[in-house]
Coordinates of C-alpha atoms and ligand atoms in Angstrom, one line a residue:
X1 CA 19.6 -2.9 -67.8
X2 CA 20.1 -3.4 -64.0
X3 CA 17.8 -3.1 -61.2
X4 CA 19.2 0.5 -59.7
X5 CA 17.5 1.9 -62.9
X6 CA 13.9 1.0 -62.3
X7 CA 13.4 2.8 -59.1
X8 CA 13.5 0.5 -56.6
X9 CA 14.8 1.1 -52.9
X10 CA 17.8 0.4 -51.3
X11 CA 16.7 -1.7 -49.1
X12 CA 15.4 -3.4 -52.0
X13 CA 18.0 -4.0 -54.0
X14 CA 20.4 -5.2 -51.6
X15 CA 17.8 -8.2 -50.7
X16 CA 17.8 -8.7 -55.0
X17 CA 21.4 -8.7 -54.8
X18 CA 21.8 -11.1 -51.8
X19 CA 19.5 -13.7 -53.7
X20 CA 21.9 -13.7 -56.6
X21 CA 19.6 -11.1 -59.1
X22 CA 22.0 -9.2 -61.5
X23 CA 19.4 -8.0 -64.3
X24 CA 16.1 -7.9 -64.2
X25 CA 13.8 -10.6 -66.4
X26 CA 11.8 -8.9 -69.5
X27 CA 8.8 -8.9 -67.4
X28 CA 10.3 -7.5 -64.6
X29 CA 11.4 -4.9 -66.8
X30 CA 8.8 -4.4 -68.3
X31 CA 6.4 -4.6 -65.3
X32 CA 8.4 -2.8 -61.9
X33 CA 7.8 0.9 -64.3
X34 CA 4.2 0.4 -64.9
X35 CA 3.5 -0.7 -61.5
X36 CA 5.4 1.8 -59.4
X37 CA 3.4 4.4 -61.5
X38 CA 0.4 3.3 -60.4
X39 CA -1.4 1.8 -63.2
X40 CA -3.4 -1.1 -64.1
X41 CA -1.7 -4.0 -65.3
X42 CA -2.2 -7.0 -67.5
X43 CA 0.7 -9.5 -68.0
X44 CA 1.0 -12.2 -70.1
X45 CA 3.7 -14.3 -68.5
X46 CA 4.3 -17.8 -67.9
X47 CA 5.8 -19.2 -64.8
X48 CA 9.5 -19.6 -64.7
X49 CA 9.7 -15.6 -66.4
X50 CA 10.5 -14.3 -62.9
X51 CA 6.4 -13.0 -62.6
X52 CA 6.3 -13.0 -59.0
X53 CA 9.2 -10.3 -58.7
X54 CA 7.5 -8.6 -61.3
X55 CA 4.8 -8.1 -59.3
X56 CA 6.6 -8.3 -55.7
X57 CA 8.8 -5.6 -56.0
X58 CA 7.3 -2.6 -57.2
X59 CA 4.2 -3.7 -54.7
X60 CA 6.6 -3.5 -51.9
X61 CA 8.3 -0.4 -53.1
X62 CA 4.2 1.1 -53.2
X63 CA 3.5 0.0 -49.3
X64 CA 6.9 1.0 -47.9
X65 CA 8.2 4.0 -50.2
X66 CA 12.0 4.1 -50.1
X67 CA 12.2 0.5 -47.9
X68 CA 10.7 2.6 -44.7
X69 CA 8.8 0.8 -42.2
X70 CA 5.3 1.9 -41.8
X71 CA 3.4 1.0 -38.4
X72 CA 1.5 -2.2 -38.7
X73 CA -1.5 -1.6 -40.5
X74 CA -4.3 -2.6 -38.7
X75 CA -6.3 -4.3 -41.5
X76 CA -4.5 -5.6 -44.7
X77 CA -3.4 -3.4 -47.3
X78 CA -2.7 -5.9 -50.7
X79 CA -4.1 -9.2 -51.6
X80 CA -2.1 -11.4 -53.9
X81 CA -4.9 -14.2 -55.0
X82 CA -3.2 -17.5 -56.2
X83 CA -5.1 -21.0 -57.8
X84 CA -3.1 -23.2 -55.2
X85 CA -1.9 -23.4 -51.5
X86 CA 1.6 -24.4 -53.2
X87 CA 1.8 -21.4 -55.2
X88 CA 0.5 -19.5 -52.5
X89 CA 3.2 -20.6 -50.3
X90 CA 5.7 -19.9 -52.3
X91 CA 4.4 -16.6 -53.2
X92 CA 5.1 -15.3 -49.6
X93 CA 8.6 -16.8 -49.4
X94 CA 9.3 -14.6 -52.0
X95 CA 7.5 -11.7 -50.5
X96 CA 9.6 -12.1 -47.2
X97 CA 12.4 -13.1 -49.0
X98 CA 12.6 -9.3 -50.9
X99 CA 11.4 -7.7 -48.0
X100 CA 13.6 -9.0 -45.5
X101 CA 15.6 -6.0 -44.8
X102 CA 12.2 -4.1 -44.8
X103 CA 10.7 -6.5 -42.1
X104 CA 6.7 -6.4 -43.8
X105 CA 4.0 -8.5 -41.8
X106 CA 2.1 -10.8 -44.8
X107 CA 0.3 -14.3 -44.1
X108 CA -1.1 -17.0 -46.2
X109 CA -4.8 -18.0 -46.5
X110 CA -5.4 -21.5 -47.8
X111 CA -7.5 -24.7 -47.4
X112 CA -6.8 -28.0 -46.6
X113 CA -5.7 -26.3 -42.8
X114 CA -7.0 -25.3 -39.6
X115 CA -8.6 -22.0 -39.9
X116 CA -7.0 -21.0 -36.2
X117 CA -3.8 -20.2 -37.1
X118 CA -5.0 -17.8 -39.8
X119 CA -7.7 -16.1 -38.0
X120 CA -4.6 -15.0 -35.1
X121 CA -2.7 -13.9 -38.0
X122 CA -5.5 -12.0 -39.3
X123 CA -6.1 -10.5 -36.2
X124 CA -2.7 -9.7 -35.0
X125 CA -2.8 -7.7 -38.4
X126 CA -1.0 -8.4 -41.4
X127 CA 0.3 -5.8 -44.5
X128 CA -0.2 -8.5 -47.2
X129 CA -2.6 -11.7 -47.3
X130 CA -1.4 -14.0 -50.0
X131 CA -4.8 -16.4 -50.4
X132 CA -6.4 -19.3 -52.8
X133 CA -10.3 -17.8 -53.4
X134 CA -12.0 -20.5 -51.3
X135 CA -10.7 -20.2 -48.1
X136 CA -10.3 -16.4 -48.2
X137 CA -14.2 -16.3 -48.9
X138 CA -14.7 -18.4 -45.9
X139 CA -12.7 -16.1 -43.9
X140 CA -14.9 -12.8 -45.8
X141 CA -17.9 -14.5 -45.0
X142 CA -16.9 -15.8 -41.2
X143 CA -15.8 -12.1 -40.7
X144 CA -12.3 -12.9 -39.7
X145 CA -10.6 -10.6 -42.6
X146 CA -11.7 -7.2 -43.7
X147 CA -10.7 -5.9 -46.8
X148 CA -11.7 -2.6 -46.9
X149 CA -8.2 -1.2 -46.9
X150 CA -7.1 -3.1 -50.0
X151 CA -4.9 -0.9 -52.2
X152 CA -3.5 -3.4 -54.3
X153 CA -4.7 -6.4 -55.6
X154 CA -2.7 -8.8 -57.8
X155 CA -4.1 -11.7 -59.7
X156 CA -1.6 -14.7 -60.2
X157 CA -2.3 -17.1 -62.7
X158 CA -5.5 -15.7 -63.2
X159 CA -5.9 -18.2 -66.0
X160 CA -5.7 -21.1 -63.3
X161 CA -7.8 -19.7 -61.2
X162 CA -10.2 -19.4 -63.7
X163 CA -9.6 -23.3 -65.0
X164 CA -9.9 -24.3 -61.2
X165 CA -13.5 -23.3 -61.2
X166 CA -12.5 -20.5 -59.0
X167 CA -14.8 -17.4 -61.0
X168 CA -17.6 -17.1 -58.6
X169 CA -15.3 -16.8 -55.8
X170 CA -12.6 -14.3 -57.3
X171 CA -16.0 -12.6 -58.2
X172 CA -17.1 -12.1 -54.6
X173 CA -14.2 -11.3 -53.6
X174 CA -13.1 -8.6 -56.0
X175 CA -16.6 -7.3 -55.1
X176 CA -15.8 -6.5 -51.6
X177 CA -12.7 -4.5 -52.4
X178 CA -12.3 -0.7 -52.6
X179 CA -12.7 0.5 -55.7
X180 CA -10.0 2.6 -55.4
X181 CA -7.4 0.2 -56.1
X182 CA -4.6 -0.8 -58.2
X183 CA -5.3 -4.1 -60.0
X184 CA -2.8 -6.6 -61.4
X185 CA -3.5 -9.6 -63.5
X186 CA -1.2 -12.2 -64.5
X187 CA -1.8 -14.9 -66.7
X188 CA -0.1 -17.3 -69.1
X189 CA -2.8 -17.1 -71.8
X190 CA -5.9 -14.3 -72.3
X191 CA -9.0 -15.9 -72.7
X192 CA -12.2 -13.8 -73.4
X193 CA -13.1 -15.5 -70.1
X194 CA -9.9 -13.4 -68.8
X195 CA -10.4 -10.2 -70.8
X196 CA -14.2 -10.2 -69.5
X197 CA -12.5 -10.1 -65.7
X198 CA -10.5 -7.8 -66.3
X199 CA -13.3 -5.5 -68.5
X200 CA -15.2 -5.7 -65.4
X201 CA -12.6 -5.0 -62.9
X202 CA -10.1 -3.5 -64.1
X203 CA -9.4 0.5 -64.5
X204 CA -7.3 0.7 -68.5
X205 CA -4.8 -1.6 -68.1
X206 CA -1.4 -1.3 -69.6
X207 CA -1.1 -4.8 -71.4
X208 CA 2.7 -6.5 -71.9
X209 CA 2.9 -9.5 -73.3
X210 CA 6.3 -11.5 -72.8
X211 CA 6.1 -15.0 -74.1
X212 CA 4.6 -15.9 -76.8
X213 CA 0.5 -17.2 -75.0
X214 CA 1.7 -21.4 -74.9
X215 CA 5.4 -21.0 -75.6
X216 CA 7.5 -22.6 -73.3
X217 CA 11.0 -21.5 -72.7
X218 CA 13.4 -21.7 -75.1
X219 CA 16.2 -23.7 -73.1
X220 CA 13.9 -26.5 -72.8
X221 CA 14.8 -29.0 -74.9
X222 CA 11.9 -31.5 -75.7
X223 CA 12.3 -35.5 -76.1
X224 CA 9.2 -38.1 -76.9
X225 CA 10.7 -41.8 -76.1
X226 CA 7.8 -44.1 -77.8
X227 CA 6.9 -46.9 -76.1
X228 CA 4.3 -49.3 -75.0
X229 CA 1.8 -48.6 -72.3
X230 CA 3.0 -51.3 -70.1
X231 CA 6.4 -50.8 -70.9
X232 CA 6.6 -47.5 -69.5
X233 CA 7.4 -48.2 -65.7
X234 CA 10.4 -49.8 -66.7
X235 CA 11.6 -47.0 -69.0
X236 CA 11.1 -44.4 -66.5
X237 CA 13.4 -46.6 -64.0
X238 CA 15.7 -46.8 -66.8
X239 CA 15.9 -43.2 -67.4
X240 CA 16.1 -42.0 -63.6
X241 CA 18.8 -44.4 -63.1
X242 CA 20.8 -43.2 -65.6
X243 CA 20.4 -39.5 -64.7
X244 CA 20.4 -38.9 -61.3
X245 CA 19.0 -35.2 -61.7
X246 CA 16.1 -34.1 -59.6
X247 CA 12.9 -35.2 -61.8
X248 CA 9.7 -34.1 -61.9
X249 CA 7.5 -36.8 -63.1
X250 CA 4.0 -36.5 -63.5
X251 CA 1.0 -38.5 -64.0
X252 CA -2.3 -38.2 -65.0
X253 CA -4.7 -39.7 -61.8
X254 CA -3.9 -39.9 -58.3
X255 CA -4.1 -42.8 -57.9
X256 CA -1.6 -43.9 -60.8
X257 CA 0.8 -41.3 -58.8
X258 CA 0.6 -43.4 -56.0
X259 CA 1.0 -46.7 -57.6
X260 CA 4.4 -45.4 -59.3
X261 CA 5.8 -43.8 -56.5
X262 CA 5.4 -47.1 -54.6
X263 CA 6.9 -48.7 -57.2
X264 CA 9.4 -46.3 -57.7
X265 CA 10.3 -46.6 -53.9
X266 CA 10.1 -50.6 -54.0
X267 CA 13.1 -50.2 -57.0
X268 CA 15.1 -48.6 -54.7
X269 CA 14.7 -44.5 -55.4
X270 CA 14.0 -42.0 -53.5
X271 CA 10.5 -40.8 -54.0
X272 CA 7.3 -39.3 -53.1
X273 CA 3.7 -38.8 -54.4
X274 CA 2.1 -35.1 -54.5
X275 CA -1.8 -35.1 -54.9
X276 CA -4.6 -33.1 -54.3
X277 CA -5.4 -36.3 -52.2
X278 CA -2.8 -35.4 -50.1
X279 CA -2.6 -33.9 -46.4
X280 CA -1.3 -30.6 -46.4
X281 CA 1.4 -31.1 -44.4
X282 CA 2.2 -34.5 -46.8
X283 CA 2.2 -31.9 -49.7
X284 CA 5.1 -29.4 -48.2
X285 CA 7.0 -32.2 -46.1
X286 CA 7.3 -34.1 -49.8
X287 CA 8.0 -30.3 -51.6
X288 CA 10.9 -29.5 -48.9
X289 CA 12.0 -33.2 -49.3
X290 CA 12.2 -32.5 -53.1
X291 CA 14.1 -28.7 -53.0
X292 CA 16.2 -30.2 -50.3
X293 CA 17.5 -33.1 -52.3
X294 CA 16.1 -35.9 -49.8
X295 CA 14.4 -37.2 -52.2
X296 CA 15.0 -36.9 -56.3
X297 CA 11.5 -38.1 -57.4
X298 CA 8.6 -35.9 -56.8
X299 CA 5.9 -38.0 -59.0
X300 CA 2.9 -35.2 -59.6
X301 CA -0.4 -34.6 -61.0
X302 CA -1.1 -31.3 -63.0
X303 CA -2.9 -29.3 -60.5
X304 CA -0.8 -30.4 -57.6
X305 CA 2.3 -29.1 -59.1
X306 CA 0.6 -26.0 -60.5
X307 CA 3.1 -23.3 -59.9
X308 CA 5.2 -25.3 -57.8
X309 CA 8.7 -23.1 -57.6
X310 CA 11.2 -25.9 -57.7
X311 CA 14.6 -23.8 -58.6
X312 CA 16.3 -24.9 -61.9
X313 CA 14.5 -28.4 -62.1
X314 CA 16.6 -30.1 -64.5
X315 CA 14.6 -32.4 -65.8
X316 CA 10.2 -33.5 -66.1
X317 CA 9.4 -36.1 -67.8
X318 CA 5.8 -36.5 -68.9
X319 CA 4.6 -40.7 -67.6
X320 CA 1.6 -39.9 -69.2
X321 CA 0.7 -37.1 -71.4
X322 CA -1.9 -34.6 -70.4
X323 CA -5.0 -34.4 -71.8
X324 CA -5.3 -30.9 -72.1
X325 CA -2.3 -29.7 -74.7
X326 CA -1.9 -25.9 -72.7
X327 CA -0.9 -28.5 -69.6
X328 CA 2.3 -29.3 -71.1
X329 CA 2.9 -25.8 -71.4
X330 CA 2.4 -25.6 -67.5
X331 CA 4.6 -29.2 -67.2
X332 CA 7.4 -27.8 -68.4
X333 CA 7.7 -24.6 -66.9
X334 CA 8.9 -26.5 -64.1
X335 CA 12.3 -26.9 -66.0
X336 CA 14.3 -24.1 -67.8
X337 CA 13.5 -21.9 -65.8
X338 CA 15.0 -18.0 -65.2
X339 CA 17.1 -19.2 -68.0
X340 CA 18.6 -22.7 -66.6
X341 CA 18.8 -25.3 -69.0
X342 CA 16.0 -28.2 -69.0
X343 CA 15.3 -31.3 -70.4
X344 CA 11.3 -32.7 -71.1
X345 CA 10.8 -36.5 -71.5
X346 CA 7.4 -37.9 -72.7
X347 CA 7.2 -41.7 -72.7
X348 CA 4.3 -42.1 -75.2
X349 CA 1.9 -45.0 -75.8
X350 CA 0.3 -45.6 -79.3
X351 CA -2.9 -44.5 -77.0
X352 CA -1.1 -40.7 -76.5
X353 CA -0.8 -39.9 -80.3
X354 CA -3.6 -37.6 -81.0
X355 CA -2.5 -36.1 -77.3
X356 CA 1.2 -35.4 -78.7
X357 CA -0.2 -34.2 -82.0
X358 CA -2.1 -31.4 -80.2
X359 CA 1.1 -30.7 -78.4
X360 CA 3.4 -30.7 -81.2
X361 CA 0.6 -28.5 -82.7
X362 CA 0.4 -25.9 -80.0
X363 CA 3.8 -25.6 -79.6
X364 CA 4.5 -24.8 -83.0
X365 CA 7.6 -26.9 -82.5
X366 CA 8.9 -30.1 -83.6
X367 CA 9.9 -32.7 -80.8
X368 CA 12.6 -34.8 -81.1
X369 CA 11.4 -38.5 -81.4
X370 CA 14.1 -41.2 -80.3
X371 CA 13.4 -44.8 -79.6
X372 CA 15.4 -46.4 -76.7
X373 CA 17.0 -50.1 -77.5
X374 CA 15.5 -52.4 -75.5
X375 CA 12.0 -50.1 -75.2
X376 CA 10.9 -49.7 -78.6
X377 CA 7.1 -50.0 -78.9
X378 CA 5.8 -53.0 -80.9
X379 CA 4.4 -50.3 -83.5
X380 CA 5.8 -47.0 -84.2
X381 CA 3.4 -43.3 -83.7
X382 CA 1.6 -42.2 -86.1
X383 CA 2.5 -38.7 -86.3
X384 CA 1.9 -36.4 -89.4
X385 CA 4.5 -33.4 -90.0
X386 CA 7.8 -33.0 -89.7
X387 CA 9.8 -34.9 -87.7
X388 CA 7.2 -37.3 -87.4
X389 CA 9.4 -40.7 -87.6
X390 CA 11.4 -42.1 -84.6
X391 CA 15.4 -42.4 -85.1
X392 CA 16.4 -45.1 -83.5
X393 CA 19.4 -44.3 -80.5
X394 CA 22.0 -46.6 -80.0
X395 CA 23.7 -46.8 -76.3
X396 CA 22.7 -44.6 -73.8
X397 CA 20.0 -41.9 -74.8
X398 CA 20.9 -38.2 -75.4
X399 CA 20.1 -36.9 -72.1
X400 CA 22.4 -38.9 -70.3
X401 CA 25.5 -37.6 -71.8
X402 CA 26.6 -34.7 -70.1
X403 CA 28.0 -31.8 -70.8
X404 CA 25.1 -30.3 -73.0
X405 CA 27.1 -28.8 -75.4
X406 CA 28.3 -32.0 -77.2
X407 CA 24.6 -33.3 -77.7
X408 CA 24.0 -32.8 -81.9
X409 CA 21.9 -30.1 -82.4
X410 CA 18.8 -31.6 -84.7
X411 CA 14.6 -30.9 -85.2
X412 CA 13.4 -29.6 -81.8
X413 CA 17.0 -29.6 -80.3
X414 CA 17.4 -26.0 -78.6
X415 CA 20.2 -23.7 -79.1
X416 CA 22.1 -24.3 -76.1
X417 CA 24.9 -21.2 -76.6
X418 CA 22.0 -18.6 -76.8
X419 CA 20.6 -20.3 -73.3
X420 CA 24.0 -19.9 -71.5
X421 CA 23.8 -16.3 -72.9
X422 CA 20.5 -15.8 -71.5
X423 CA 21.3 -17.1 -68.0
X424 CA 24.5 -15.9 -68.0
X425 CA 22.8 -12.2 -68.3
X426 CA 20.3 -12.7 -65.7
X427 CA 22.2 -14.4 -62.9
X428 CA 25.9 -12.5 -64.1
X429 CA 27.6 -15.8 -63.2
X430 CA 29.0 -19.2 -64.2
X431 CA 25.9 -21.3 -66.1
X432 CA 26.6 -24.4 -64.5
X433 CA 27.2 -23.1 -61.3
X434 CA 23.1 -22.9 -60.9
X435 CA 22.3 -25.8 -62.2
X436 CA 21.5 -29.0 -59.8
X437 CA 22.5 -32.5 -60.2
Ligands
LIG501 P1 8.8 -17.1 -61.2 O1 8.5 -17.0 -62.7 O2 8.4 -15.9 -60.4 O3 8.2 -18.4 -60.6 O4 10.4 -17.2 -61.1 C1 11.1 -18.3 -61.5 C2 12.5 -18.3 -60.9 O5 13.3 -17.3 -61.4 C3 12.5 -18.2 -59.4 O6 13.3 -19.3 -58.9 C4 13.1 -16.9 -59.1 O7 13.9 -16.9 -57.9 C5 14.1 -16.7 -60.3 N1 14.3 -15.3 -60.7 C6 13.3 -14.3 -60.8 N2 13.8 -13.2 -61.2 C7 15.2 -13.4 -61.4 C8 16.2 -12.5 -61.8 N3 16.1 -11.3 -62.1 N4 17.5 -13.1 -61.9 C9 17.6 -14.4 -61.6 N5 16.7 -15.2 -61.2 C10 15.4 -14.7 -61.1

């Protein structure tokens, strides 16, 4: 299938076709149809399944039929609601970025900034406000945005926003839209916390499902390095200085984030901390640092790097384990993402067992267990199932050998041909072409 099929403008397809898009994604597929129609829409899709074009696309295609320029509405006419400023951000990069030969007015609404800037926005008018719930209430309640010409609204990781403690706010808000209105939801997993939103505020829904609920990709390929808790700073230096990829590292508290990225830094890497502790402008001066390649350490706690789009992130790896197993899930989609290949690392403590069980368990997957000479714990996980018992690796580990396609295949390995196929489909071009070192 290609894009010219689904109904989509010119003006459209050429700004797809500039950004490298050959075939559309399953849920784009299966979304752009039942959005341009009109409908409700419920999609179960994880980040890193192209979900923002899903939704991005047809919406455009609704507010400027056929890529023509409408005069500047005077108050907005879609809200896209998003858990974090990050995701937020990035959400109207890709607006702009698929509208740029339509030339559509859209701003972003978030905390942790001055409210000045937004308010001129706001009043300048806008086509498409792309907010987190708290500060768009603020503005709602401050008078500074009106809604009342909402056509469309689209819930992204709805499932976030929910986690995030964000309910009452998405409430109030949803309240003082038109009820004449096209509603989509998307979310990784559908909780009866989610249905019941959607129940209330949502006209019949066409429901897709993509992945599985908690299945990550399938180019990811997963690795658990045991070792002991204090032993684990020195293994991560080990691994980033034997694979210079990008890395994604994340960390439980804020605080530890810091103290590893200081001593990260003090080994000689390039590296920075993102936090919810964090200044704003800290957050997206360490995120451009990252995506530009100034830096290759971006050390991260979950909610910070919630939704972050980081293009074909090579590699995470997991300094501590989350306590929550469907966090992994989110982790990860950072890597193998649009069909790129990706490696996960966790460095796991005797502590982390019952953690990794839960993950191995959700998953429904084995993980690939490999001590590293020199790191081995001083007592080996206790892990029931398959799997379960470490291999010891001589020499360098697995993921530093490169190219992929020499690594043996074994339990929780992935099937690396059938992820070149899959990439190869989507972006029409050379696999490793795409992929960053
Ligand atoms: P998302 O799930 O929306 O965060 O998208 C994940 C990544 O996939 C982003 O970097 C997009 O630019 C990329 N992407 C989305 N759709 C396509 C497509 N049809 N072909 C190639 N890349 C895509």
């Amino acid at each position: 299938m290609s894009f010219d099929t689904l109904g989509l403008s010119p003006a459209l397809l050429r700004a797809l076709d500039e950004q490298g898009y050959k075939v559309p994604t399953p849920v784009q597929a299966a979304a752009i149809p039942v959005v341009l129609a009109g409908q409700d829409l419920m999609a179960g899709a994880q980040t890193g399944t192209g979900k923002t074009a899903a939704f991005a696309l047809p919406l455009l295609e609704r507010l400027y039929p056929d890529g023509k320029r409408m005069p500047l509405a005077r108050r907005p006419r879609a809200l896209i609601l998003t858990p974090t400023r990050e995701l937020a951000a990035q959400v109207q990069d890709s607006v702009r970025g698929y509208s740029k030969h339509i030339g559509v007015k859209s701003a972003t609404i978030f905390g942790g900034v001055g409210m000045g800037p937004q308010i001129d926005a706001l009043r300048r008018g806008v086509d498409i406000v792309v907010a987190t719930p708290g500060r768009l209430l603020d503005h709602m309640q401050r008078r500074t945005v009106d809604l009342s010409d909402i056509e469309v609204l689209i819930l992204d990781e709805a499932d976030r926003m929910l986690d995030m403690g964000f309910l009452p706010a998405m409430k109030r808000v949803l309240s003082a839209l038109p009820s004449e209105r096209q509603t989509l939801l998307f979310s990784a997993t559908f909780s009866s916390e989610i249905k019941a939103l959607a129940n209330q505020f949502m006209r019949s829904p066409q429901e897709i499902q993509i992945a599985k609920p908690n299945s990550v990709a399938a180019t990811v390929t997963h690795r658990v390095h045991p070792v002991n808790m204090e032993a684990k700073r020195d293994l991560l230096l080990h691994l980033l200085n034997l694979d210079g990829s990008q890395t994604l590292v994340f960390g439980r508290t804020k605080h530890g984030c810091d103290k590893l990225t200081k001593q990260l830094e003090k080994a000689g890497l390039r590296a920075a901390a993102i936090h919810g502790n964090k200044r704003q402008n800290q957050r997206t001066r360490a995120l451009a640092d990252f995506k530009s390649g100034r830096i290759n350490v971006l050390v991260a706690t979950d909610i910070a790097a919630r939704g972050l789009d980081i293009d074909q992130l090579p590699m995470v790896i997991n300094f501590d384990l989350p306590m929550v197993a469907e966090d992994y899930v989110h982790r990860i989609g950072r890597t193998g993402r649009a069909g790129a290949e990706g490696l996960a690392i966790s460095l796991v403590s005797r502590a982390e067992e019952g953690l990794l069980r839960d993950i191995r368990k959700l998953l429904k997957q084995d993980i690939a267990i490999e001590n590293i000479e020199g790191f081995e714990p001083s007592q080996p996980l206790r892990l029931d199932g398959p799997g379960a018992g470490a291999r010891p690796q001589q020499g360098r580990p697995q993921h530093a050998r490169r190219p992929h396609a020499q690594q043996p295949r074994g339990n929780g390995e992935h099937d690396h041909a059938a992820a070149n196929k899959q990439r190869r489909r989507w972006r029409g071009g050379n696999p490793s072409a795409t992929r960053q070192s």
